[in-house]
Amino acid sequence: MTAFRSRYGASPLHLLLVLASFALAAYAGARLLQGDSLGVALWFVGAALLHDLVLLPLYVVTDRAAQRLFRETPGQRAPRVSVNYVRVPVFVSGLLLLVWWPLILGRVDHYTAYTGLPADGFLERWLLITAALFVASAAILVVRRRHESAPRRRAARRERRAREAVR
């Protein structure tokens, strides 16, 4: 077992799961290409080009701006705010938008006919979820900052009490 782990780097279960995921992806790709192969290939190439030429530079610039905004100032031991408190809600919100954009933007006319459910309200729900993600991230930031500053507050309180006792 140690020889396998030293060569592969992980457990045999990991290798089995990776091979199973590759098999599932190959099956899905074969099923997907049975229909409109040219359209699917064009969609993948277009998605790769859109990502590499438009989206990647956009989020690199945005991330650099956020890092510059939240970076350490001279004399400060830690950054004012970790960029991850912004990254995570933006990522989850963007992922939800990517998955549900036709419904969020109201671009699906046949949704009600197929599902029997109303197609309205997705934009409002997405905005509420996005707001909730940012509020939760801000709350976690506040709790962690308060927890980190507790020893400093206790030390300042002890110092104040010691000074008052001396007077």
Short mmCIF file of C-alpha atoms in Angstrom, two decimals:
data_model
loop_
_atom_site.label_atom_id
_atom_site.label_comp_id
_atom_site.label_asym_id
_atom_site.label_seq_id
_atom_site.Cartn_x
_atom_site.Cartn_y
_atom_site.Cartn_z
CA MET A 1 0.00 0.00 0.00
CA THR A 2 2.81 2.44 0.80
CA ALA A 3 4.48 1.73 -2.55
CA PHE A 4 1.20 2.51 -4.33
CA ARG A 5 0.71 5.68 -2.30
CA SER A 6 4.29 6.83 -2.89
CA ARG A 7 3.92 6.32 -6.67
CA TYR A 8 0.37 7.57 -7.11
CA GLY A 9 0.25 10.09 -4.27
CA ALA A 10 -3.20 9.19 -2.98
CA SER A 11 -5.23 6.16 -1.96
CA PRO A 12 -6.59 3.51 -4.34
CA LEU A 13 -10.10 4.80 -3.59
CA HIS A 14 -9.08 8.19 -4.98
CA LEU A 15 -7.79 6.55 -8.17
CA LEU A 16 -11.01 4.56 -8.50
CA LEU A 17 -13.15 7.69 -8.09
CA VAL A 18 -11.04 9.63 -10.62
CA LEU A 19 -11.36 6.81 -13.16
CA ALA A 20 -15.11 6.60 -12.54
CA SER A 21 -15.47 10.35 -13.07
CA PHE A 22 -13.52 10.12 -16.34
CA ALA A 23 -15.76 7.26 -17.47
CA LEU A 24 -18.87 9.27 -16.61
CA ALA A 25 -17.52 12.32 -18.46
CA ALA A 26 -16.70 10.18 -21.52
CA TYR A 27 -20.21 8.70 -21.48
CA ALA A 28 -21.80 12.16 -21.17
CA GLY A 29 -19.58 13.49 -23.97
CA ALA A 30 -20.50 10.61 -26.25
CA ARG A 31 -24.22 11.14 -25.57
CA LEU A 32 -23.89 14.88 -26.07
CA LEU A 33 -22.10 14.51 -29.41
CA GLN A 34 -24.77 12.15 -30.81
CA GLY A 35 -26.99 15.12 -31.59
CA ASP A 36 -25.63 18.32 -33.09
CA SER A 37 -21.88 17.63 -32.97
CA LEU A 38 -20.88 20.81 -34.80
CA GLY A 39 -23.07 22.99 -32.58
CA VAL A 40 -21.68 21.40 -29.41
CA ALA A 41 -18.09 21.80 -30.64
CA LEU A 42 -18.74 25.45 -31.55
CA TRP A 43 -20.32 26.04 -28.14
CA PHE A 44 -17.27 24.61 -26.35
CA VAL A 45 -14.82 26.60 -28.47
CA GLY A 46 -16.89 29.76 -28.00
CA ALA A 47 -17.08 29.20 -24.25
CA ALA A 48 -13.32 28.65 -24.03
CA LEU A 49 -12.61 31.79 -26.06
CA LEU A 50 -15.10 33.86 -24.06
CA HIS A 51 -13.54 32.66 -20.82
CA ASP A 52 -9.92 33.11 -21.86
CA LEU A 53 -10.22 36.38 -23.77
CA VAL A 54 -12.95 38.22 -21.83
CA LEU A 55 -13.80 36.74 -18.44
CA LEU A 56 -10.33 35.75 -17.19
CA PRO A 57 -8.82 39.23 -17.73
CA LEU A 58 -11.95 40.75 -16.18
CA TYR A 59 -11.71 38.79 -12.96
CA VAL A 60 -7.94 39.12 -12.75
CA VAL A 61 -8.27 42.92 -12.93
CA THR A 62 -11.14 42.86 -10.45
CA ASP A 63 -9.21 40.63 -8.04
CA ARG A 64 -6.11 42.82 -8.26
CA ALA A 65 -8.24 45.90 -7.55
CA ALA A 66 -9.80 44.17 -4.52
CA GLN A 67 -6.37 43.12 -3.26
CA ARG A 68 -5.07 46.66 -3.64
CA LEU A 69 -8.14 48.05 -1.88
CA PHE A 70 -7.84 45.67 1.08
CA ARG A 71 -4.03 45.43 1.30
CA GLU A 72 -1.96 46.08 4.38
CA THR A 73 -1.07 49.60 5.24
CA PRO A 74 2.39 50.38 6.67
CA GLY A 75 2.54 49.65 10.38
CA GLN A 76 -0.40 47.25 10.22
CA ARG A 77 0.28 43.58 10.94
CA ALA A 78 -2.62 42.07 9.04
CA PRO A 79 -4.65 43.18 6.04
CA ARG A 80 -7.74 45.24 6.84
CA VAL A 81 -10.03 42.66 5.23
CA SER A 82 -9.26 39.36 3.56
CA VAL A 83 -10.19 39.45 -0.11
CA ASN A 84 -11.90 36.09 0.32
CA TYR A 85 -14.78 37.78 2.13
CA VAL A 86 -15.54 39.40 -1.22
CA ARG A 87 -14.41 36.58 -3.52
CA VAL A 88 -16.63 33.85 -2.11
CA PRO A 89 -19.99 35.67 -2.36
CA VAL A 90 -19.09 36.98 -5.82
CA PHE A 91 -18.12 33.48 -6.97
CA VAL A 92 -21.27 31.81 -5.64
CA SER A 93 -23.50 34.58 -6.98
CA GLY A 94 -21.79 34.43 -10.36
CA LEU A 95 -22.12 30.66 -10.46
CA LEU A 96 -25.84 30.93 -9.72
CA LEU A 97 -26.17 33.55 -12.44
CA LEU A 98 -24.28 31.34 -14.89
CA VAL A 99 -26.53 28.36 -14.21
CA TRP A 100 -29.85 30.21 -14.07
CA TRP A 101 -29.26 33.23 -16.37
CA PRO A 102 -32.05 32.42 -18.85
CA LEU A 103 -34.61 32.37 -16.04
CA ILE A 104 -33.04 35.29 -14.16
CA LEU A 105 -33.09 37.45 -17.29
CA GLY A 106 -36.53 36.19 -18.36
CA ARG A 107 -35.26 34.68 -21.63
CA VAL A 108 -37.23 31.41 -21.40
CA ASP A 109 -40.75 31.67 -22.80
CA HIS A 110 -41.52 27.93 -22.72
CA TYR A 111 -40.55 27.37 -19.05
CA THR A 112 -44.13 27.64 -17.79
CA ALA A 113 -45.43 25.39 -20.55
CA TYR A 114 -42.90 22.65 -19.72
CA THR A 115 -42.96 22.83 -15.94
CA GLY A 116 -46.31 24.36 -15.06
CA LEU A 117 -44.46 26.77 -12.76
CA PRO A 118 -44.35 30.55 -13.14
CA ALA A 119 -41.17 31.91 -14.73
CA ASP A 120 -41.20 35.20 -12.85
CA GLY A 121 -39.40 36.03 -9.64
CA PHE A 122 -36.01 34.52 -10.49
CA LEU A 123 -34.29 37.91 -10.72
CA GLU A 124 -35.63 38.96 -7.33
CA ARG A 125 -34.63 35.64 -5.75
CA TRP A 126 -31.15 35.81 -7.24
CA LEU A 127 -30.71 39.36 -5.94
CA LEU A 128 -31.92 38.28 -2.48
CA ILE A 129 -29.55 35.30 -2.45
CA THR A 130 -26.68 37.55 -3.55
CA ALA A 131 -27.50 40.06 -0.81
CA ALA A 132 -27.76 37.24 1.75
CA LEU A 133 -24.36 35.90 0.68
CA PHE A 134 -22.73 39.29 1.18
CA VAL A 135 -24.51 39.84 4.50
CA ALA A 136 -23.41 36.39 5.72
CA SER A 137 -19.84 37.08 4.60
CA ALA A 138 -19.85 40.44 6.38
CA ALA A 139 -21.28 38.83 9.53
CA ILE A 140 -18.57 36.17 9.50
CA LEU A 141 -15.95 38.89 9.03
CA VAL A 142 -17.31 40.88 11.99
CA VAL A 143 -17.44 37.80 14.23
CA ARG A 144 -13.89 36.78 13.31
CA ARG A 145 -12.53 40.28 13.77
CA ARG A 146 -14.22 40.54 17.15
CA HIS A 147 -12.83 37.14 18.14
CA GLU A 148 -9.31 38.13 16.97
CA SER A 149 -9.40 41.42 18.84
CA ALA A 150 -10.67 39.89 22.12
CA PRO A 151 -7.17 39.34 23.60
CA ARG A 152 -6.20 42.95 22.79
CA ARG A 153 -9.42 44.24 24.36
CA ARG A 154 -8.84 42.14 27.48
CA ALA A 155 -5.25 43.37 27.77
CA ALA A 156 -6.38 47.00 27.37
CA ARG A 157 -9.06 46.45 30.03
CA ARG A 158 -6.48 44.95 32.44
CA GLU A 159 -4.15 47.89 31.79
CA ARG A 160 -6.96 50.38 32.44
CA ARG A 161 -7.90 48.63 35.69
CA ALA A 162 -4.26 48.53 36.81
CA ARG A 163 -3.90 52.27 36.17
CA GLU A 164 -7.12 52.98 38.05
CA ALA A 165 -5.96 50.83 40.99
CA VAL A 166 -2.70 52.80 41.18
CA ARG A 167 -4.51 56.14 41.40
#
